[in-house]
mmCIF file of C-alpha atoms and ligand atoms in Angstrom:
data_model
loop_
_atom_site.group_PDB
_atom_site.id
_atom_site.type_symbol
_atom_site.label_atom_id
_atom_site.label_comp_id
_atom_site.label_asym_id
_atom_site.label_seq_id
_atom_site.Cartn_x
_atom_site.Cartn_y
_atom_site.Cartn_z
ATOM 1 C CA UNK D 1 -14.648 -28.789 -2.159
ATOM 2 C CA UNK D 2 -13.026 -31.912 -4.166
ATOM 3 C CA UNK D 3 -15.213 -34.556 -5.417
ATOM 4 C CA UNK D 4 -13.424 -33.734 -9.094
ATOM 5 C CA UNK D 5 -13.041 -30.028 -8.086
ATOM 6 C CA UNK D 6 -10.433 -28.701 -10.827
ATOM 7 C CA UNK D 7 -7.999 -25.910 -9.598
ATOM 8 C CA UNK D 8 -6.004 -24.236 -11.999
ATOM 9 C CA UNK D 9 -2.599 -23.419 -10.655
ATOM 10 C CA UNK D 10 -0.670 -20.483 -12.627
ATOM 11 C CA UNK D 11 2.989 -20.858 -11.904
ATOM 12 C CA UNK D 12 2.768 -24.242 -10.922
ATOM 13 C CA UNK D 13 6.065 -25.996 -11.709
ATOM 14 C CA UNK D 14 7.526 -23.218 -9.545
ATOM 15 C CA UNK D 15 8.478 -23.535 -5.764
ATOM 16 C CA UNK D 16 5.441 -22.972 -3.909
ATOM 17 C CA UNK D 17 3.635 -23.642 -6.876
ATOM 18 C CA UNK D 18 4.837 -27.332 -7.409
ATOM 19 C CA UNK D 19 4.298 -27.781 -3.389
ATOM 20 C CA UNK D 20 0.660 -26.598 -3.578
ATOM 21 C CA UNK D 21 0.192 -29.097 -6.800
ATOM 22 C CA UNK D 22 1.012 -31.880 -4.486
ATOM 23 C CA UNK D 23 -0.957 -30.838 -1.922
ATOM 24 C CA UNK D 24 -4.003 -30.794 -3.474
ATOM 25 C CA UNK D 25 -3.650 -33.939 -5.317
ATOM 26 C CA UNK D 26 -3.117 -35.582 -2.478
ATOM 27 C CA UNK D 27 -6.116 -34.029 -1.179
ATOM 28 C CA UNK D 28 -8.205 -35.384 -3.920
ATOM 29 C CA UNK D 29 -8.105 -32.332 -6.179
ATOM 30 C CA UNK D 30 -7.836 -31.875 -10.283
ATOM 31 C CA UNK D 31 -4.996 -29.627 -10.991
ATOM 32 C CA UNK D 32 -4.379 -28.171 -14.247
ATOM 33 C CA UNK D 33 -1.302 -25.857 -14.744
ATOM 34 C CA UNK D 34 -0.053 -23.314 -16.548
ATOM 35 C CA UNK D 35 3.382 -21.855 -16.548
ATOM 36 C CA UNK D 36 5.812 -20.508 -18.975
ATOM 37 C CA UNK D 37 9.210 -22.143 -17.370
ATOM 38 C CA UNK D 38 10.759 -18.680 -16.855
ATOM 39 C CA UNK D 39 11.417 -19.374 -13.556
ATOM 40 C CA UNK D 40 11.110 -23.153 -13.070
ATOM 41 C CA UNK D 41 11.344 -26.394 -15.282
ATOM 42 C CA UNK D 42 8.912 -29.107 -16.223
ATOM 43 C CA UNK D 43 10.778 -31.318 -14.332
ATOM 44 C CA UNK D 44 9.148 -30.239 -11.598
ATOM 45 C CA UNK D 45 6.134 -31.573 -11.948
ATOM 46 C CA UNK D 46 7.297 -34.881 -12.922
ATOM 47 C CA UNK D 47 8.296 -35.006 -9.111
ATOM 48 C CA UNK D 48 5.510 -33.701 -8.143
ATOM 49 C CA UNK D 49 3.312 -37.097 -10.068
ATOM 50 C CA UNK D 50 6.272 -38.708 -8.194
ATOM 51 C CA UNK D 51 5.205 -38.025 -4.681
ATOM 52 C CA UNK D 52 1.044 -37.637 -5.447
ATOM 53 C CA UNK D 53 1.401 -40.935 -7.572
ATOM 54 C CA UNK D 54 -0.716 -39.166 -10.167
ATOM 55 C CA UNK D 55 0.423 -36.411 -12.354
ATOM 56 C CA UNK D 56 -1.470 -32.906 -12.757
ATOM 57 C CA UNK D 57 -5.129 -33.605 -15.243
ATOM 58 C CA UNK D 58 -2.744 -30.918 -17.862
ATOM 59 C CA UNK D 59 0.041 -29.104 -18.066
ATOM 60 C CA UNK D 60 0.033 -25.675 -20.154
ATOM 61 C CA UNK D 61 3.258 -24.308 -20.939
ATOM 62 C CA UNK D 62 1.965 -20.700 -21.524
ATOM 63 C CA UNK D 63 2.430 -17.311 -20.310
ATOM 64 C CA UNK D 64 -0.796 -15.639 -19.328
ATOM 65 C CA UNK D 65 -0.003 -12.840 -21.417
ATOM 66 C CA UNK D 66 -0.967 -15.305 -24.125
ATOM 67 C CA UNK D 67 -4.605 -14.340 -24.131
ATOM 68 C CA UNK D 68 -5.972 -16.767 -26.615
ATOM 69 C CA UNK D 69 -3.835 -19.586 -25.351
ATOM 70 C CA UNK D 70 -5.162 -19.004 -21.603
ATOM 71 C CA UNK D 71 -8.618 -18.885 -22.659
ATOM 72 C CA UNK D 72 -8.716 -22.651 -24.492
ATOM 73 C CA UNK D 73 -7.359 -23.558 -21.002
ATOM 74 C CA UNK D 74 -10.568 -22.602 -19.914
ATOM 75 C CA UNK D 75 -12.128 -24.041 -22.674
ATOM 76 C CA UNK D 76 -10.870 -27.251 -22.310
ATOM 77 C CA UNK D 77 -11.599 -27.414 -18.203
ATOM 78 C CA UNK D 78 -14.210 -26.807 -16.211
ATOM 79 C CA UNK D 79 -12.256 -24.485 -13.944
ATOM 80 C CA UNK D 80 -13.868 -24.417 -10.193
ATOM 81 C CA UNK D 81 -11.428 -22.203 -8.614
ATOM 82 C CA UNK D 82 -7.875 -20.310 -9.378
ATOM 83 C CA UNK D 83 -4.392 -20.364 -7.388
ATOM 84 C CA UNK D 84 -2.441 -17.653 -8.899
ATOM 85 C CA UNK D 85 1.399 -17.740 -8.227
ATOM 86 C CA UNK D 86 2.602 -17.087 -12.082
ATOM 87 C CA UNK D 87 4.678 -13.698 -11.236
ATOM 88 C CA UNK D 88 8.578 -12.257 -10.578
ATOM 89 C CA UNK D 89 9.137 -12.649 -6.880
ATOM 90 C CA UNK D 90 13.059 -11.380 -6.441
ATOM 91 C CA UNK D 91 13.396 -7.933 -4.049
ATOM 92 C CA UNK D 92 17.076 -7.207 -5.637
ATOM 93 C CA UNK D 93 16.460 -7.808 -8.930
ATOM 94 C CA UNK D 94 13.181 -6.138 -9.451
ATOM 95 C CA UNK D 95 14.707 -2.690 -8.551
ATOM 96 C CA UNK D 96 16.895 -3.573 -12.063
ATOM 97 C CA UNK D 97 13.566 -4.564 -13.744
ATOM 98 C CA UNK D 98 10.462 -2.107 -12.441
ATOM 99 C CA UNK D 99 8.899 -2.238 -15.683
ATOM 100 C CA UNK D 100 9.029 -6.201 -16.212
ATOM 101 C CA UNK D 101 8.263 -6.762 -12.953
ATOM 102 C CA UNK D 102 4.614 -4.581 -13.278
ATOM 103 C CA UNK D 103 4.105 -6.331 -16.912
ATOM 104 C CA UNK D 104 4.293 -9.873 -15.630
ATOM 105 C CA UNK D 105 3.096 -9.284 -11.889
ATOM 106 C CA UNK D 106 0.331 -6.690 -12.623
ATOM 107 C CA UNK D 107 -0.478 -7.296 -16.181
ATOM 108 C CA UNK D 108 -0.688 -11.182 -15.842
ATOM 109 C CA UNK D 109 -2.818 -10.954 -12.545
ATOM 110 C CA UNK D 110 -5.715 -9.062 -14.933
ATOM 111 C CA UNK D 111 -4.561 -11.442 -17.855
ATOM 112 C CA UNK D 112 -6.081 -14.228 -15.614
ATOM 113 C CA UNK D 113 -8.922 -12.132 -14.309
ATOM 114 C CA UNK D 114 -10.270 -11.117 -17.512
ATOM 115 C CA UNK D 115 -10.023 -14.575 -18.324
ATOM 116 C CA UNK D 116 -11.416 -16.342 -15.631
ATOM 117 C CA UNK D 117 -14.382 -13.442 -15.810
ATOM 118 C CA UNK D 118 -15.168 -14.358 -19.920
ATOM 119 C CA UNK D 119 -15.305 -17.792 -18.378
ATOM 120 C CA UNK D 120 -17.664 -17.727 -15.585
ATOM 121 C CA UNK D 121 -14.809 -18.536 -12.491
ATOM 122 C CA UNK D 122 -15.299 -16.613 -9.724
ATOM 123 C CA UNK D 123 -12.729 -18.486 -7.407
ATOM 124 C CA UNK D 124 -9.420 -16.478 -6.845
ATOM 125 C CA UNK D 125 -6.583 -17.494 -4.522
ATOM 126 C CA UNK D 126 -4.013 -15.074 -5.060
ATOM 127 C CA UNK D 127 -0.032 -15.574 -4.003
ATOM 128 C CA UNK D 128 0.611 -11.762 -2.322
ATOM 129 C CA UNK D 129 3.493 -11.168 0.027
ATOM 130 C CA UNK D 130 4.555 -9.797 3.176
ATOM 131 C CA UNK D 131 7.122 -7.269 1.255
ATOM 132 C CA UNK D 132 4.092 -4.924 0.963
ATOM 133 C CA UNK D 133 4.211 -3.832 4.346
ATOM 134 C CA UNK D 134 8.000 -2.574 3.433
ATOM 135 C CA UNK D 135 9.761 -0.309 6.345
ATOM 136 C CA UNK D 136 7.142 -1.664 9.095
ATOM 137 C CA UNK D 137 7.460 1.062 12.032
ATOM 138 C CA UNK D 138 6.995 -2.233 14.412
ATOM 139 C CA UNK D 139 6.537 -6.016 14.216
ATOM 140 C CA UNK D 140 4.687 -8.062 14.046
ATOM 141 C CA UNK D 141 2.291 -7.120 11.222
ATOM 142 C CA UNK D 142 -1.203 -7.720 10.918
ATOM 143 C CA UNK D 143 -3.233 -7.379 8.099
ATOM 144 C CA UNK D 144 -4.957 -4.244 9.282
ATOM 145 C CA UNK D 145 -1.280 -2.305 9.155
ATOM 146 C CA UNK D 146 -0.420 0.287 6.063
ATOM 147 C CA UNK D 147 0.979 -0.926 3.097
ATOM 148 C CA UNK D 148 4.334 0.724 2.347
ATOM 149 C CA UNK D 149 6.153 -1.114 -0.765
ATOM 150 C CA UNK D 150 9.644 -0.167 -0.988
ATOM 151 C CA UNK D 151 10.671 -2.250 -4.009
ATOM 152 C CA UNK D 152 8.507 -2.796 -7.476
ATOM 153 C CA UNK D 153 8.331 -6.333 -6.751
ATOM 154 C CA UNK D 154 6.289 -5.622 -2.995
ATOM 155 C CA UNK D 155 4.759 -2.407 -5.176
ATOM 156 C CA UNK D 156 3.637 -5.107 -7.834
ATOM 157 C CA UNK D 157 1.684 -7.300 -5.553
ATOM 158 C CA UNK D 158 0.486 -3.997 -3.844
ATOM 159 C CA UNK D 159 -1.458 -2.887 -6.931
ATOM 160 C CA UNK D 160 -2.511 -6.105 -7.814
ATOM 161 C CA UNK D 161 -4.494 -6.553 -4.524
ATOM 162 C CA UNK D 162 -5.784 -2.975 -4.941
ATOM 163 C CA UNK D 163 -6.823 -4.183 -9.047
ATOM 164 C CA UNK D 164 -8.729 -7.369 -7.396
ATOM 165 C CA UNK D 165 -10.368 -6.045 -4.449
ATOM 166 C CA UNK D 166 -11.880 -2.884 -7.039
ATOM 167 C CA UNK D 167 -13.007 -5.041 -9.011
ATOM 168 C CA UNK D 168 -14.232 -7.003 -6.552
ATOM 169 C CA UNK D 169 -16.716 -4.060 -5.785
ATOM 170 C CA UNK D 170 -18.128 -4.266 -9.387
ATOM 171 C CA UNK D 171 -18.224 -7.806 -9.924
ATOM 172 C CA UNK D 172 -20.189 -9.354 -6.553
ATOM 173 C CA UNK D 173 -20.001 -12.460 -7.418
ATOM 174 C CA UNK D 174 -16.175 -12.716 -7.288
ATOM 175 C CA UNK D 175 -14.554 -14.052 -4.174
ATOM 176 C CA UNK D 176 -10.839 -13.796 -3.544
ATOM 177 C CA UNK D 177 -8.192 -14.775 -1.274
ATOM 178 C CA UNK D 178 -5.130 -12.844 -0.881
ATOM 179 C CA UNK D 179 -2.606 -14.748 0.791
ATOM 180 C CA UNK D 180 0.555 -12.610 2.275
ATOM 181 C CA UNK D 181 3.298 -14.920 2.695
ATOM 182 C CA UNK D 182 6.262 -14.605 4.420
ATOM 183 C CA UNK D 183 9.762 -16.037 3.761
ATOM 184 C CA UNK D 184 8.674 -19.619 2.029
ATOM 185 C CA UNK D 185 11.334 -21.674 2.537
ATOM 186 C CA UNK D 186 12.517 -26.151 3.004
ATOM 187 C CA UNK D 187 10.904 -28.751 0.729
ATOM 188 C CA UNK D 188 8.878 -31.722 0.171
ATOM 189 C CA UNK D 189 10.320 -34.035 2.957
ATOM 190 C CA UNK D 190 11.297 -36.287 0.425
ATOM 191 C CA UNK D 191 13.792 -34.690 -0.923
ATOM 192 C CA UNK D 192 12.147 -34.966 -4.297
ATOM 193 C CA UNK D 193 10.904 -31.266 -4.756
ATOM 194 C CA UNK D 194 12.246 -28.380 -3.534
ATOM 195 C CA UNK D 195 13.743 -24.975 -4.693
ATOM 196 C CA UNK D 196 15.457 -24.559 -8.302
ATOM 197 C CA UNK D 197 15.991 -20.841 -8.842
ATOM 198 C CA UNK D 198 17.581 -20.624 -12.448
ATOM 199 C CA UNK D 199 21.244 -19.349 -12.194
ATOM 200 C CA UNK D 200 22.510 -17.622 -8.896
ATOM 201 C CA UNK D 201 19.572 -17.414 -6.170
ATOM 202 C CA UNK D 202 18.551 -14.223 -5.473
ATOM 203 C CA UNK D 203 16.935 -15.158 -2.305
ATOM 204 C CA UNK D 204 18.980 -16.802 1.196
ATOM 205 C CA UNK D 205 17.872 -20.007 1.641
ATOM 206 C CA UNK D 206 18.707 -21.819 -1.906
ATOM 207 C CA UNK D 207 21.291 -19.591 -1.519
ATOM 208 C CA UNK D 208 22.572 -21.053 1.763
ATOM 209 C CA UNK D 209 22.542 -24.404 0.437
ATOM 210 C CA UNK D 210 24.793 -23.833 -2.630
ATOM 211 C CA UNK D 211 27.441 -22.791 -0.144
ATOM 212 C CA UNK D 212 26.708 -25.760 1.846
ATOM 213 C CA UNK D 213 26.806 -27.932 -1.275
ATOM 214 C CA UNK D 214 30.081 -26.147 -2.116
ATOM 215 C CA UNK D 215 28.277 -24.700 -5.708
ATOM 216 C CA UNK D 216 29.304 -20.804 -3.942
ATOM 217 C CA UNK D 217 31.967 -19.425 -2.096
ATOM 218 C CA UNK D 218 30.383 -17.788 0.610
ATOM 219 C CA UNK D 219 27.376 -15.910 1.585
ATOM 220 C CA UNK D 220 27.134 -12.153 1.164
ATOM 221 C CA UNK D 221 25.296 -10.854 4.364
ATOM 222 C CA UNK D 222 23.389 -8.121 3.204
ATOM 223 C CA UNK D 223 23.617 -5.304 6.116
ATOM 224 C CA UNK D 224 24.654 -5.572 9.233
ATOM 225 C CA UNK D 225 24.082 -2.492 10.780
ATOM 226 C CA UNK D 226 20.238 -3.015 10.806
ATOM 227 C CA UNK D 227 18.035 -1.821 14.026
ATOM 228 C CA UNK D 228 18.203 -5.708 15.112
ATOM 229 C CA UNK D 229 19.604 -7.650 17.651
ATOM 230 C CA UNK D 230 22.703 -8.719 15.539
ATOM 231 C CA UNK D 231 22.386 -6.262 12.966
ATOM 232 C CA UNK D 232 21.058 -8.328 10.101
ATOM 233 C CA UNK D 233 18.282 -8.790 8.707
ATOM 234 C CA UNK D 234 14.502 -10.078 10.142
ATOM 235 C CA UNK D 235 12.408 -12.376 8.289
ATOM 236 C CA UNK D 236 9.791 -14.797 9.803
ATOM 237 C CA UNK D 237 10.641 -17.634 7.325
ATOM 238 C CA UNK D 238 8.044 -20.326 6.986
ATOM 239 C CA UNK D 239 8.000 -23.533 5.660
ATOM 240 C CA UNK D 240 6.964 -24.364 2.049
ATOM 241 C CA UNK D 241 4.458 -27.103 3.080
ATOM 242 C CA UNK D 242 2.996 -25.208 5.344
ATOM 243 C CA UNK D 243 2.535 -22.722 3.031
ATOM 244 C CA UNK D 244 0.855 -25.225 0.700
ATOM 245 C CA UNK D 245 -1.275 -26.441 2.759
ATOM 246 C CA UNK D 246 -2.747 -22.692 3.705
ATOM 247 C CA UNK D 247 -3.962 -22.614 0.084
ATOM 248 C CA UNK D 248 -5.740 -25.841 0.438
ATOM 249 C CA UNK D 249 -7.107 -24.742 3.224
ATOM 250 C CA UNK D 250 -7.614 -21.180 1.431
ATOM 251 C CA UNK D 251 -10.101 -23.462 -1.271
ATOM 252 C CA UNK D 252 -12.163 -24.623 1.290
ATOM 253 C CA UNK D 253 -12.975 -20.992 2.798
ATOM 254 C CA UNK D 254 -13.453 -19.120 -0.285
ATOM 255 C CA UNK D 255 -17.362 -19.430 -0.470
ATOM 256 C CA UNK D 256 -17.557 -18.046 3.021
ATOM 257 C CA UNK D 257 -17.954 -14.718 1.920
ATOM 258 C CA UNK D 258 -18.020 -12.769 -1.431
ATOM 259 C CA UNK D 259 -15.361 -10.126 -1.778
ATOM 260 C CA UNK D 260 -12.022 -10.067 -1.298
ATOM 261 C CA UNK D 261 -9.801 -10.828 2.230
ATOM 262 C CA UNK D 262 -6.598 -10.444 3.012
ATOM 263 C CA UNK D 263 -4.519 -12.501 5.264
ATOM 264 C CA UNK D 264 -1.059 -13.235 6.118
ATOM 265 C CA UNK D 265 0.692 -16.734 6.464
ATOM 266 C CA UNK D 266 3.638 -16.458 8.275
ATOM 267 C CA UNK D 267 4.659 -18.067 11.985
ATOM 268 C CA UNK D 268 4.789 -14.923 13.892
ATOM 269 C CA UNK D 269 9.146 -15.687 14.787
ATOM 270 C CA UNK D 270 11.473 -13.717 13.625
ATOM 271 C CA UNK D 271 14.779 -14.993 12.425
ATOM 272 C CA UNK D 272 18.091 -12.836 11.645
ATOM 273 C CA UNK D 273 20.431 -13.664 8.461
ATOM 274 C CA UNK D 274 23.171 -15.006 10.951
ATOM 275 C CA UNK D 275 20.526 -17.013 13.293
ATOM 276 C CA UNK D 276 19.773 -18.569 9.997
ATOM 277 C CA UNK D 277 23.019 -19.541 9.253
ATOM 278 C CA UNK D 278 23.292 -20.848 12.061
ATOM 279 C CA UNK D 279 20.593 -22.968 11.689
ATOM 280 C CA UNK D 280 21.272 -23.837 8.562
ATOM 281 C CA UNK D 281 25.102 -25.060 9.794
ATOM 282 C CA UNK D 282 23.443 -27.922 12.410
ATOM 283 C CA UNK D 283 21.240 -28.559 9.297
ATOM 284 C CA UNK D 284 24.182 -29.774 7.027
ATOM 285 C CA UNK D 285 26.673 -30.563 9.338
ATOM 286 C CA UNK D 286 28.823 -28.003 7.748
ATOM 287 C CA UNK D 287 30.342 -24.400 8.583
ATOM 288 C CA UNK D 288 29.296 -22.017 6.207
ATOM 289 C CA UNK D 289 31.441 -19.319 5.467
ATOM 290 C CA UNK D 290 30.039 -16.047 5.204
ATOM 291 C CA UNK D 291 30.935 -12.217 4.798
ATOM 292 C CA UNK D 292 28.775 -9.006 6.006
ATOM 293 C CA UNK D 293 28.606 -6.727 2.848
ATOM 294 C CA UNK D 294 26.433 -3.685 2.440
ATOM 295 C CA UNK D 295 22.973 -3.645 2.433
ATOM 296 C CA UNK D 296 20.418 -4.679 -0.611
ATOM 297 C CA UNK D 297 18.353 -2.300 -2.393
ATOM 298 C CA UNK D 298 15.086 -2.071 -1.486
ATOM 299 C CA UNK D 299 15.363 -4.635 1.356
ATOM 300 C CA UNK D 300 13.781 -3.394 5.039
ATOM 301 C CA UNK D 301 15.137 -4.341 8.779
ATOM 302 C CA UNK D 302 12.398 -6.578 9.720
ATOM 303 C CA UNK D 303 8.938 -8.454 8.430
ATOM 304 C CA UNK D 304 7.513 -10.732 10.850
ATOM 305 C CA UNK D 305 3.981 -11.941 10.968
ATOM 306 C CA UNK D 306 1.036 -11.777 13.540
ATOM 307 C CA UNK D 307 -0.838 -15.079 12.268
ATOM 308 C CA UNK D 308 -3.235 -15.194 14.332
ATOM 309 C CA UNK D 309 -6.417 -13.499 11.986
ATOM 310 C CA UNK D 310 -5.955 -16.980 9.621
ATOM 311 C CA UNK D 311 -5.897 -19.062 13.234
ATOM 312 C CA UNK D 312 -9.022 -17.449 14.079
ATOM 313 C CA UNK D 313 -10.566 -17.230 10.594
ATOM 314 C CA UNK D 314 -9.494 -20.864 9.511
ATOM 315 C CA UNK D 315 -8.188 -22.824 13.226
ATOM 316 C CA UNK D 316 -4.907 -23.636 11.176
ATOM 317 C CA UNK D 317 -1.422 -22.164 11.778
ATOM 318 C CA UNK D 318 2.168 -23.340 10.538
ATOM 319 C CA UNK D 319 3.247 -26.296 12.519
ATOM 320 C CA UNK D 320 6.754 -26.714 10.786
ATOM 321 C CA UNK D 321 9.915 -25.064 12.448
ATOM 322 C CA UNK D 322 12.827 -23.694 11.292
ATOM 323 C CA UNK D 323 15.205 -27.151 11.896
ATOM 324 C CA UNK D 324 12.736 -28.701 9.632
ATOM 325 C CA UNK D 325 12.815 -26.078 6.702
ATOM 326 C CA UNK D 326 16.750 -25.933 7.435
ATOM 327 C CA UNK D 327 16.668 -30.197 7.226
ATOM 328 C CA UNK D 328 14.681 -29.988 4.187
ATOM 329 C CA UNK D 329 16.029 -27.369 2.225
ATOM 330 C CA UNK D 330 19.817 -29.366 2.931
ATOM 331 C CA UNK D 331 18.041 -33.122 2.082
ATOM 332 C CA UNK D 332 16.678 -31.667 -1.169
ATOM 333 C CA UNK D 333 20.027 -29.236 -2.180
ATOM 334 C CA UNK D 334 21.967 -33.414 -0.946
ATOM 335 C CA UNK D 335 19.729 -35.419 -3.534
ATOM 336 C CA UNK D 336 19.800 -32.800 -6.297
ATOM 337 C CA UNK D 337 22.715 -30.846 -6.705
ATOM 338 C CA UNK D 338 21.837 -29.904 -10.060
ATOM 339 C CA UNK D 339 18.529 -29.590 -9.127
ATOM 340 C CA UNK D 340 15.560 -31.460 -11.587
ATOM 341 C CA UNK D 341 17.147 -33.357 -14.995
ATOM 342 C CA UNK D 342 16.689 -31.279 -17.660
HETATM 343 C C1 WQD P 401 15.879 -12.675 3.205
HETATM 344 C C2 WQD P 401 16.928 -12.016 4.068
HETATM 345 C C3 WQD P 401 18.194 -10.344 2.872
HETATM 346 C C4 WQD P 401 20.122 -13.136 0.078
HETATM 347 C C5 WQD P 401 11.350 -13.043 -0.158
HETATM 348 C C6 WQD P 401 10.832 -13.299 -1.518
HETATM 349 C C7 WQD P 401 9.564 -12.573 -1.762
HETATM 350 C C8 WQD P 401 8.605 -12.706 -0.616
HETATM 351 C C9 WQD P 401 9.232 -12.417 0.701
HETATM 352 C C10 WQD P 401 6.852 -14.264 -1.075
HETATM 353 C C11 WQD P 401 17.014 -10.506 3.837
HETATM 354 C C12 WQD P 401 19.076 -11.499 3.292
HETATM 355 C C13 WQD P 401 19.337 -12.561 1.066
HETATM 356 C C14 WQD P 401 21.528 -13.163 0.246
HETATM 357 C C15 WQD P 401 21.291 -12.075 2.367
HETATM 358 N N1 WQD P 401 8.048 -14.011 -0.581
HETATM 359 N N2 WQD P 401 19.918 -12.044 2.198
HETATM 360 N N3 WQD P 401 22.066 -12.623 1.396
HETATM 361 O O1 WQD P 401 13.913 -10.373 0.164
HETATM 362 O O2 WQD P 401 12.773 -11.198 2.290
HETATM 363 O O3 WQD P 401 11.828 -11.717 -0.023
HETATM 364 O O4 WQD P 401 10.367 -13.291 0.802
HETATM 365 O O5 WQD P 401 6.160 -13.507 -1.650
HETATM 366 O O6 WQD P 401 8.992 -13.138 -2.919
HETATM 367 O O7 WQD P 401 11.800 -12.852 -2.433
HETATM 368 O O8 WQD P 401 13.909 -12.817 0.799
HETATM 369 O O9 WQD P 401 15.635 -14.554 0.874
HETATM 370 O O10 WQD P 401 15.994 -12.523 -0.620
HETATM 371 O O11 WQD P 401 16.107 -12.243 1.863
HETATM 372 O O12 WQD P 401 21.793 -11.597 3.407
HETATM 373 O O13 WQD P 401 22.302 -13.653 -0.627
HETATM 374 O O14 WQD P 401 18.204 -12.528 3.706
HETATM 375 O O15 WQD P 401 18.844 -9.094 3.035
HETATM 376 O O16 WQD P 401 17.333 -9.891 5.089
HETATM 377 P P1 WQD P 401 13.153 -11.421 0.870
HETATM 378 P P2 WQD P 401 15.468 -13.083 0.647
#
């Protein structure tokens, strides 16, 4: 697809976001993005011109509820195709926040649609997530199992995938992507770019390396009395880059077929809280000191992938393991300890 192709990027100053930005610029790629800094910082991006050696064609600082705003985006690029990440991604906190979480998640996904449709873009990539399979009866998941949200956040992504594949029915010419990740976790290798949740992290990893850094006490172990082998919690965390790179690779597949598909991107292993921690410990070099509270709200025993319908669809799987996300996560939390300059 490049050869000047321009992808817009909604949320991309935000973790996977700003990862996918590089990615395709390095991959010879136009990226414009939008993003209203709710969750993320313009800094950001100036890492991510850092490490491509050329910054995004624009940056919009907008919210896509801005309807007017979002459209002279469109007006102003020749949009070829749409990576949509802009949206509230935190389990715990969207069981305090149902309603915000369906206004920004939901309401922003047709925000975009509408205005990609007024515009003549038919190219969708959409950021979905694993959390809609909620209380999975077994593991590992493949696409083809029930979706069961059991927080508004996975409930969120639920309906928008049910919004874009309906309308996919009465608009044929659409074609979208929905990509169901897993636990995105690590950075850029070079430390530069990496995750910068605003105030306390809400999800383990950036969580892990404050206590590492010394920023928190401990970690709170949510649960351990799960139906696991130590009690905690299952995820099948996968690395950030790889992540990126299965929305580049997401571009170049989206003409295949009209319609929209669904696939997950995940590595098919499962890792508990404490094996984490443990990993995360011969990361840093550190112990990290950690207490077993109850469980969180909406959270489920286990989501682990079965990756192998994107192997077969696109002959790519995640390559990166769980030393390297622990290694990169720790190099990143090392360099920036207050995260991007303001
Ligand atoms: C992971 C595990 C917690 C924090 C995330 C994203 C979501 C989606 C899926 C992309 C769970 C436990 C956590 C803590 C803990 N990604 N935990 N102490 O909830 O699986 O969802 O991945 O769409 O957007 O939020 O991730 O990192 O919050 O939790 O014990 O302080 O760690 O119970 O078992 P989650 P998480």
């Amino acid at each position: 697809m490049p050869g000047g192709t321009t992808v817009l990027v909604t949320g991309g100053a935000g973790f996977i976001g700003s990862h996918t930005c590089v990615e395709l610029l390095d991959h010879g790629y136009d990226v414009v993005v939008v993003d209203d800094y709710s969750n993320s910082s313009p800094g950001a991006l100036e890492r991510v011109a850092k490490i491509a050696g050329r910054p995004p064609a624009a940056v919009y600082e907008i919210g896509l509820h801005d309807r007017r705003a979002l459209s002279r985006v469109f007006d102003e690029h020749a949009i070829d195709a749409v990576i949509h990440f802009a949206a509230k991604k935190a389990v715990g906190e969207s069981v305090d926040l149902p309603i915000t979480y369906y206004d920004t998640n939901v309401g922003g996904t047709t925000a975009l649609l509408r205005a990609m449709h007024d515009h003549g873009v038919h190219r969708l990539v959409f950021s979905s997530s694993c959390s809609i399979y909620g209380n999975a009866a077994r593991v590992p998941l493949t696409e083809a199992d029930p979706a069961d949200p059991t927080n508004p956040y996975a409930t969120s992504k639920w309906l928008c995938e049910q919004v874009l594949a309906d309308t996919c029915r009465y608009l044929p010419e659409l074609s979208v992507l929905s990509l169901r990740y897993f636990n995105p976790v690590g950075a850029h290798p070079s430390g530069l770019l990496g995750e910068v949740p605003r105030g306390t992290p809400g999800n383990v990893m950036p969580y892990l390396a404050q206590v590492a850094a010394g920023r928190l006490p401990q970690l709170r172990v949510f649960g351990g009395d799960y139906p696991t082998a130590d009690g905690t919690g299952v995820r099948d965390y996968v690395h950030v880059m790889d992540v990126a790179e299965g929305h580049r690779v997401a571009l170049e597949h989206l003409d295949d077929e009209h319609g929209m598909r669904v696939l997950n991107l995940g590595t098919g292993q499962g890792t508990s809280v404490l094996e984490l921690v443990a990993a995360f410990q011969r990361a840093c070099g550190t112990p990290i000191p950690y207490e077993i509270t109850d469980r969180r709200p909406g959270d489920v025993p286990a989501l682990v992938a079965d990756p192998s319908a994107v192997a077969r669809a696109w002959n790519w799987t995640a390559t990166r393991d769980l030393t390297a996300m622990c290694e990169d996560a720790w190099r990143f939390q090392e360099l920036n300890p207050s995260g991007y300059p303001a």
